[in-house]
Coordinates of C-alpha atoms in Angstrom, one line a residue:
M267 CA -27.5 -50.3 -18.5
A268 CA -29.8 -47.4 -17.5
R269 CA -33.5 -47.9 -18.1
I270 CA -36.1 -45.2 -18.6
E271 CA -38.1 -44.8 -15.4
K272 CA -40.1 -41.6 -15.7
I273 CA -41.5 -39.4 -18.4
E274 CA -42.9 -35.9 -17.6
L275 CA -45.2 -34.2 -20.1
R276 CA -46.0 -30.5 -20.2
M277 CA -47.3 -28.0 -22.7
V278 CA -46.7 -24.3 -22.6
D279 CA -48.6 -21.9 -24.9
L280 CA -46.4 -19.0 -26.0
V281 CA -47.6 -15.8 -27.7
P282 CA -45.2 -14.6 -30.4
K283 CA -43.4 -11.4 -29.6
V284 CA -44.3 -9.8 -32.9
K285 CA -47.3 -10.1 -35.2
R286 CA -46.5 -12.9 -37.7
T287 CA -48.4 -13.1 -41.0
D288 CA -47.7 -14.8 -44.3
A289 CA -49.5 -15.6 -47.6
I290 CA -52.0 -18.0 -46.1
Q291 CA -52.2 -17.6 -42.3
S292 CA -51.3 -15.7 -39.1
F293 CA -49.1 -17.3 -36.4
V294 CA -50.8 -16.2 -33.2
S295 CA -49.9 -19.0 -30.8
Q296 CA -47.1 -21.4 -30.3
E297 CA -48.2 -24.5 -28.4
T298 CA -44.9 -26.1 -27.0
P299 CA -45.0 -29.7 -25.9
I300 CA -42.1 -30.4 -23.5
V301 CA -41.0 -34.0 -22.6
T302 CA -38.5 -34.8 -19.8
I303 CA -37.1 -38.3 -19.6
T304 CA -35.4 -39.7 -16.4
D305 CA -33.4 -42.9 -16.4
S306 CA -32.5 -45.3 -13.6
D307 CA -29.2 -43.4 -13.0
G308 CA -31.2 -40.2 -12.2
A309 CA -30.0 -38.5 -15.4
T310 CA -32.6 -36.4 -17.4
G311 CA -33.0 -35.2 -20.9
T312 CA -35.6 -32.7 -22.2
G313 CA -37.0 -32.3 -25.7
Y314 CA -39.7 -30.1 -27.2
S315 CA -41.6 -29.4 -30.4
Y316 CA -44.2 -26.9 -31.4
T317 CA -47.4 -26.0 -33.3
I318 CA -48.5 -22.7 -34.7
G319 CA -51.7 -22.6 -32.7
T320 CA -53.7 -25.7 -33.3
G321 CA -53.3 -29.4 -32.6
G322 CA -51.4 -29.1 -29.3
S323 CA -54.0 -31.0 -27.3
S324 CA -54.0 -33.8 -29.8
V325 CA -50.2 -34.1 -29.6
M326 CA -50.3 -34.2 -25.8
R327 CA -53.0 -37.0 -25.8
L328 CA -50.9 -39.0 -28.3
L329 CA -47.9 -38.6 -26.1
A330 CA -49.7 -39.5 -22.8
D331 CA -51.9 -42.3 -24.1
H332 CA -49.8 -44.0 -26.7
L333 CA -46.1 -43.0 -26.9
A334 CA -44.7 -42.2 -23.5
P335 CA -45.9 -45.4 -21.8
R336 CA -43.9 -47.4 -24.4
L337 CA -40.7 -45.8 -23.2
I338 CA -40.8 -47.2 -19.6
G339 CA -38.1 -49.8 -19.1
R340 CA -36.4 -49.1 -22.4
D341 CA -32.6 -48.6 -22.7
A342 CA -32.5 -44.8 -23.4
D343 CA -29.4 -45.2 -25.5
Q344 CA -31.2 -47.2 -28.2
I345 CA -32.5 -44.0 -29.8
E346 CA -32.8 -45.5 -33.3
A347 CA -34.7 -48.5 -32.1
I348 CA -37.1 -46.5 -30.0
W349 CA -37.8 -44.0 -32.8
H350 CA -38.7 -46.8 -35.2
D351 CA -40.8 -48.7 -32.6
L352 CA -42.8 -45.6 -31.8
E353 CA -43.3 -44.7 -35.5
F354 CA -44.5 -48.3 -36.2
A355 CA -46.8 -48.2 -33.1
T356 CA -48.5 -45.2 -34.7
H357 CA -48.2 -46.2 -38.3
A358 CA -51.9 -45.9 -38.9
T359 CA -51.6 -42.1 -38.2
T360 CA -48.4 -41.4 -40.0
I361 CA -47.1 -39.6 -41.9
G362 CA -48.5 -36.3 -40.6
A363 CA -47.9 -33.4 -38.3
I364 CA -49.5 -34.6 -35.1
T365 CA -47.4 -37.8 -34.9
A366 CA -44.2 -36.1 -36.1
I367 CA -44.5 -33.3 -33.5
A368 CA -45.0 -35.9 -30.7
L369 CA -42.1 -38.1 -31.9
A370 CA -39.9 -35.0 -32.2
A371 CA -40.3 -34.1 -28.5
I372 CA -39.4 -37.6 -27.4
D373 CA -36.5 -38.1 -29.8
T374 CA -35.0 -34.7 -28.8
A375 CA -35.3 -35.6 -25.2
L376 CA -33.4 -38.8 -25.8
W377 CA -30.6 -37.1 -27.6
D378 CA -30.4 -34.5 -24.8
L379 CA -30.1 -37.3 -22.3
R380 CA -27.4 -39.1 -24.3
A381 CA -25.4 -35.9 -24.7
R382 CA -25.6 -35.0 -21.1
K383 CA -24.5 -38.4 -20.0
Q384 CA -21.6 -38.3 -22.4
K385 CA -20.8 -34.8 -21.3
L386 CA -20.9 -33.5 -24.9
P387 CA -22.8 -30.7 -26.6
L388 CA -25.1 -32.0 -29.2
W389 CA -23.2 -30.4 -32.1
K390 CA -20.2 -32.4 -31.3
L391 CA -22.1 -35.6 -30.5
A392 CA -23.9 -35.4 -33.8
G393 CA -20.9 -34.7 -36.0
G394 CA -18.9 -31.6 -34.9
A395 CA -18.4 -29.9 -38.3
K396 CA -18.0 -26.3 -37.0
D397 CA -18.6 -24.2 -33.9
R398 CA -20.6 -21.4 -35.4
C399 CA -22.9 -20.6 -38.3
P400 CA -24.3 -17.5 -40.0
L401 CA -27.8 -16.2 -39.2
Y402 CA -30.5 -14.6 -41.3
T403 CA -33.5 -12.9 -39.8
T404 CA -37.2 -13.4 -40.5
E405 CA -38.8 -11.4 -37.6
G406 CA -38.8 -8.1 -39.6
G407 CA -40.1 -9.5 -42.8
W408 CA -43.7 -10.6 -42.2
L409 CA -46.3 -9.9 -45.0
H410 CA -48.2 -7.1 -43.2
I411 CA -45.1 -5.0 -42.6
E412 CA -44.8 -1.8 -44.6
T413 CA -41.9 -1.4 -47.1
Q414 CA -39.9 1.2 -45.2
A415 CA -40.0 -1.0 -42.1
L416 CA -38.7 -3.9 -44.1
V417 CA -35.9 -1.8 -45.3
D418 CA -35.0 -0.5 -41.9
D419 CA -35.0 -4.0 -40.4
A420 CA -32.8 -5.4 -43.1
L421 CA -30.3 -2.5 -42.7
E422 CA -30.2 -3.1 -39.0
A423 CA -29.6 -6.8 -39.4
K424 CA -26.9 -6.1 -42.0
A425 CA -25.2 -3.7 -39.5
K426 CA -25.2 -6.5 -36.9
G427 CA -23.4 -8.9 -39.3
F428 CA -26.4 -11.0 -40.3
T429 CA -26.0 -12.7 -43.6
G430 CA -29.5 -11.9 -44.9
S431 CA -33.1 -11.1 -44.3
K432 CA -36.2 -13.1 -45.3
V433 CA -39.2 -11.2 -46.7
K434 CA -42.6 -12.9 -46.9
I435 CA -44.2 -12.6 -50.4
G436 CA -47.7 -13.4 -51.6
K437 CA -49.4 -9.9 -52.0
P438 CA -52.5 -9.9 -54.1
H439 CA -50.5 -8.8 -57.2
G440 CA -46.9 -9.6 -58.0
S441 CA -46.1 -5.9 -58.5
E442 CA -46.5 -5.4 -54.8
D443 CA -44.0 -8.1 -53.9
F444 CA -41.6 -6.8 -56.6
S445 CA -41.8 -3.3 -55.2
R446 CA -41.1 -4.3 -51.6
L447 CA -38.2 -6.6 -52.5
S448 CA -36.7 -4.0 -54.9
A449 CA -36.7 -1.4 -52.1
V450 CA -34.8 -3.8 -49.8
R451 CA -32.3 -4.8 -52.5
K452 CA -31.6 -1.1 -53.3
A453 CA -31.0 -0.4 -49.6
V454 CA -28.8 -3.3 -48.7
G455 CA -26.8 -3.6 -51.9
D456 CA -25.7 -6.7 -53.7
G457 CA -23.6 -8.3 -51.0
Y458 CA -26.5 -9.1 -48.7
E459 CA -28.8 -12.0 -49.1
I460 CA -32.6 -11.6 -49.5
M461 CA -34.6 -14.8 -48.8
T462 CA -38.3 -15.0 -49.7
D463 CA -41.1 -17.2 -48.4
C464 CA -44.4 -17.9 -50.2
N465 CA -45.8 -20.3 -47.5
Q466 CA -47.3 -22.6 -50.2
G467 CA -49.4 -19.7 -51.5
F468 CA -49.1 -20.0 -55.3
S469 CA -50.2 -22.2 -58.2
V470 CA -47.4 -23.5 -60.5
N471 CA -48.2 -21.0 -63.2
E472 CA -48.4 -18.0 -60.8
A473 CA -45.1 -19.1 -59.1
I474 CA -43.4 -19.3 -62.5
R475 CA -44.7 -15.8 -63.4
R476 CA -43.7 -14.2 -60.1
T477 CA -40.3 -15.9 -60.0
E478 CA -39.5 -14.6 -63.5
R479 CA -40.4 -11.1 -62.4
L480 CA -38.1 -11.3 -59.4
R481 CA -35.2 -12.9 -61.2
D482 CA -33.0 -9.8 -61.4
L483 CA -33.1 -9.2 -57.7
D484 CA -30.7 -12.1 -57.2
L485 CA -32.7 -13.8 -54.4
A486 CA -31.1 -16.3 -52.1
W487 CA -34.1 -18.5 -52.5
I488 CA -37.9 -18.8 -53.0
E489 CA -39.3 -20.9 -50.2
E490 CA -42.4 -23.1 -50.3
P491 CA -43.8 -21.5 -53.5
L492 CA -46.4 -24.4 -53.9
P493 CA -48.3 -26.8 -51.8
A494 CA -45.7 -29.0 -50.2
D495 CA -47.0 -32.3 -51.6
D496 CA -46.8 -31.0 -55.2
I497 CA -43.5 -32.4 -56.1
D498 CA -44.0 -32.4 -59.9
G499 CA -45.0 -28.7 -59.7
H500 CA -41.8 -27.9 -57.9
V501 CA -39.8 -29.8 -60.5
R502 CA -41.5 -27.7 -63.2
L503 CA -40.8 -24.5 -61.3
S504 CA -37.2 -25.4 -60.6
N505 CA -36.6 -26.2 -64.3
S506 CA -38.0 -22.7 -65.2
T507 CA -35.7 -20.5 -63.0
A508 CA -32.2 -20.0 -61.9
T509 CA -33.5 -18.8 -58.5
P510 CA -33.0 -21.6 -55.9
I511 CA -36.1 -23.3 -54.6
A512 CA -36.3 -24.1 -50.9
V513 CA -38.5 -26.8 -49.3
G514 CA -38.8 -28.7 -46.1
E515 CA -40.8 -26.8 -43.5
S516 CA -44.0 -28.8 -44.3
L517 CA -42.4 -32.2 -45.1
Y518 CA -42.9 -35.0 -42.5
S519 CA -40.9 -38.0 -43.9
I520 CA -37.4 -38.7 -45.1
R521 CA -39.0 -40.3 -48.2
H522 CA -40.6 -37.0 -49.1
F523 CA -37.2 -35.4 -49.0
R524 CA -35.7 -38.2 -51.1
E525 CA -38.3 -37.6 -53.8
Y526 CA -37.6 -33.9 -54.0
M527 CA -33.9 -34.5 -54.2
Q528 CA -34.1 -37.3 -56.8
K529 CA -36.5 -35.4 -59.0
G530 CA -34.8 -32.0 -58.8
G531 CA -37.7 -30.3 -57.1
A532 CA -35.6 -28.3 -54.7
N533 CA -32.1 -26.8 -54.3
I534 CA -32.1 -26.0 -50.6
I535 CA -33.3 -28.3 -47.8
Q536 CA -35.1 -26.8 -44.8
V537 CA -35.7 -29.8 -42.7
D538 CA -37.3 -29.0 -39.4
V539 CA -36.7 -31.1 -36.3
G540 CA -40.3 -30.5 -35.1
R541 CA -41.9 -31.5 -38.4
I542 CA -39.7 -34.4 -39.4
G543 CA -40.0 -36.2 -36.1
G544 CA -36.8 -35.4 -34.2
I545 CA -33.1 -35.3 -34.4
T546 CA -32.8 -38.9 -35.6
P547 CA -34.6 -38.4 -39.0
W548 CA -33.3 -34.8 -39.2
L549 CA -29.7 -36.1 -39.5
K550 CA -30.6 -38.7 -42.1
V551 CA -32.2 -36.0 -44.3
A552 CA -29.2 -33.7 -43.8
H553 CA -26.7 -36.3 -44.8
A554 CA -28.8 -37.3 -47.8
A555 CA -28.8 -33.7 -48.9
E556 CA -25.0 -33.6 -48.7
A557 CA -24.9 -36.5 -51.2
F558 CA -26.9 -34.3 -53.6
D559 CA -24.7 -31.2 -52.9
M560 CA -27.6 -29.4 -51.3
P561 CA -27.2 -27.0 -48.3
V562 CA -29.4 -27.4 -45.2
C563 CA -31.0 -24.2 -43.9
P564 CA -33.5 -25.4 -41.3
H565 CA -36.9 -23.8 -40.6
F566 CA -37.5 -22.1 -37.2
L567 CA -36.4 -23.6 -33.9
M568 CA -33.1 -21.6 -33.9
E569 CA -32.2 -22.6 -30.3
L570 CA -32.1 -26.2 -31.3
H571 CA -31.1 -26.0 -35.0
V572 CA -27.9 -24.1 -34.2
S573 CA -26.4 -27.3 -32.8
L574 CA -27.5 -29.4 -35.8
V575 CA -26.4 -26.9 -38.4
C576 CA -23.0 -26.9 -36.7
A577 CA -23.0 -30.7 -36.6
I578 CA -23.1 -31.2 -40.3
Q579 CA -20.8 -30.2 -43.2
N580 CA -23.5 -28.8 -45.4
G581 CA -25.3 -26.8 -42.7
K582 CA -25.5 -23.3 -44.1
Y583 CA -27.8 -20.9 -42.2
V584 CA -29.9 -20.7 -39.1
E585 CA -33.1 -18.7 -39.2
Y586 CA -33.3 -16.1 -36.5
I587 CA -36.7 -16.1 -34.9
P588 CA -36.5 -16.0 -31.1
Q589 CA -38.8 -18.7 -29.7
L590 CA -38.0 -19.7 -26.2
D591 CA -36.9 -16.5 -24.4
E592 CA -39.8 -16.7 -21.9
L593 CA -38.8 -20.3 -20.9
T594 CA -35.0 -20.1 -20.8
G595 CA -32.2 -18.5 -18.9
A596 CA -29.1 -18.1 -21.1
K597 CA -30.0 -17.3 -24.7
M598 CA -28.5 -18.4 -27.9
R599 CA -25.1 -16.6 -28.2
I600 CA -24.6 -14.4 -31.2
E601 CA -21.3 -12.9 -32.4
D602 CA -20.9 -10.8 -35.5
G603 CA -24.1 -12.1 -37.0
H604 CA -23.2 -15.7 -36.3
A605 CA -24.8 -18.1 -33.9
L606 CA -22.3 -19.9 -31.6
A607 CA -22.7 -23.6 -31.0
P608 CA -23.5 -24.2 -27.3
S609 CA -20.6 -25.5 -25.2
E610 CA -22.7 -27.1 -22.5
P611 CA -23.6 -30.8 -22.6
G612 CA -27.0 -31.6 -24.1
I613 CA -29.0 -29.9 -26.8
G614 CA -27.9 -26.5 -25.5
I615 CA -31.1 -25.1 -24.1
D616 CA -31.0 -23.6 -20.6
W617 CA -34.6 -24.2 -19.4
D618 CA -35.9 -21.9 -16.7
W619 CA -37.9 -24.6 -14.9
D620 CA -39.7 -22.2 -12.6
A621 CA -41.0 -20.4 -15.8
V622 CA -41.8 -23.6 -17.5
K623 CA -43.8 -25.0 -14.6
A624 CA -45.6 -21.6 -14.0
R625 CA -46.7 -21.5 -17.6
S626 CA -47.6 -25.1 -18.1
I627 CA -51.2 -25.9 -18.8
A628 CA -52.4 -28.0 -15.9
E629 CA -54.7 -30.4 -17.9
F630 CA -51.7 -31.5 -20.1
T631 CA -49.2 -32.0 -17.2
T632 CA -48.6 -35.7 -16.8
A633 CA -46.0 -37.9 -15.2
I634 CA -45.6 -41.5 -16.3
V635 CA -43.6 -43.6 -13.8
K636 CA -42.3 -47.1 -13.8

């Protein structure tokens, strides 16, 4: 039985390649905690998570001071037990983003270690439902982008075989959102999906009003229309429209997802490994969604989510937002607008360790050894 002997902690701060704006914020920095676990056989596994610019130092302190030391001497294959032990050890700070982001980096590293030792890619180890999945793009749909540029980006994505494009909404008046989306729909035609994302920017009444106005554009979904903790508001909105409602980016517990599913507050589940606390709870949410006949279209983290969407039967789309290009060698493979499941053992990310080490922030670089 191989025991965990070493945990290496690093954080890299990445600047997005394009300007990213939505209804409530700008995404100007991606703090990326990276955890590498080594066992007594000398095998390693690496996991990561992310912030959108704040909280990274708190995540790293939580990892170094409270979570990583608890891994030393543990059987790395007991992923479920470790996840629950770490969650309980921090129960006074859960449920929330800081703890979930820290747990995600550790849990993903453990799954990477297991997959590498079993010589299997993650998508097969976690289920093996399919070897590819369709992509939709978000990078050309940010809120500040002019209408013609939205149209041009959607046409380019369609020509590449992408399934759809996401356009951020939340302009001061609903007429502006309608005009932008109408132009995209007219350009791409009826056979191409248009996703929208409100980033929790509306009240219930305003969301109902805007959704009604957008009804005839046949949107794939309206994402995060309300604050994520307003389940009853989402139920009211869902009951008022035929347009699917998508949630999950800002949910941090499998029980939050359960409530949305049970109460009918959502139609599409966007569970995010980095926000839910790792692959272990991600799979639980995804399988629960299948029981409710709901598709899973995870938020962000395309380099990791491609394997998980391919692992499950109800995985529908992966969101195309390049995240790790500056830290990796081989990139996610795309063919005719579909992301191909990685064939290499592990979570499928080809870390460029020279780049990772060169960009690591020294004050957060820590090694915890047996």
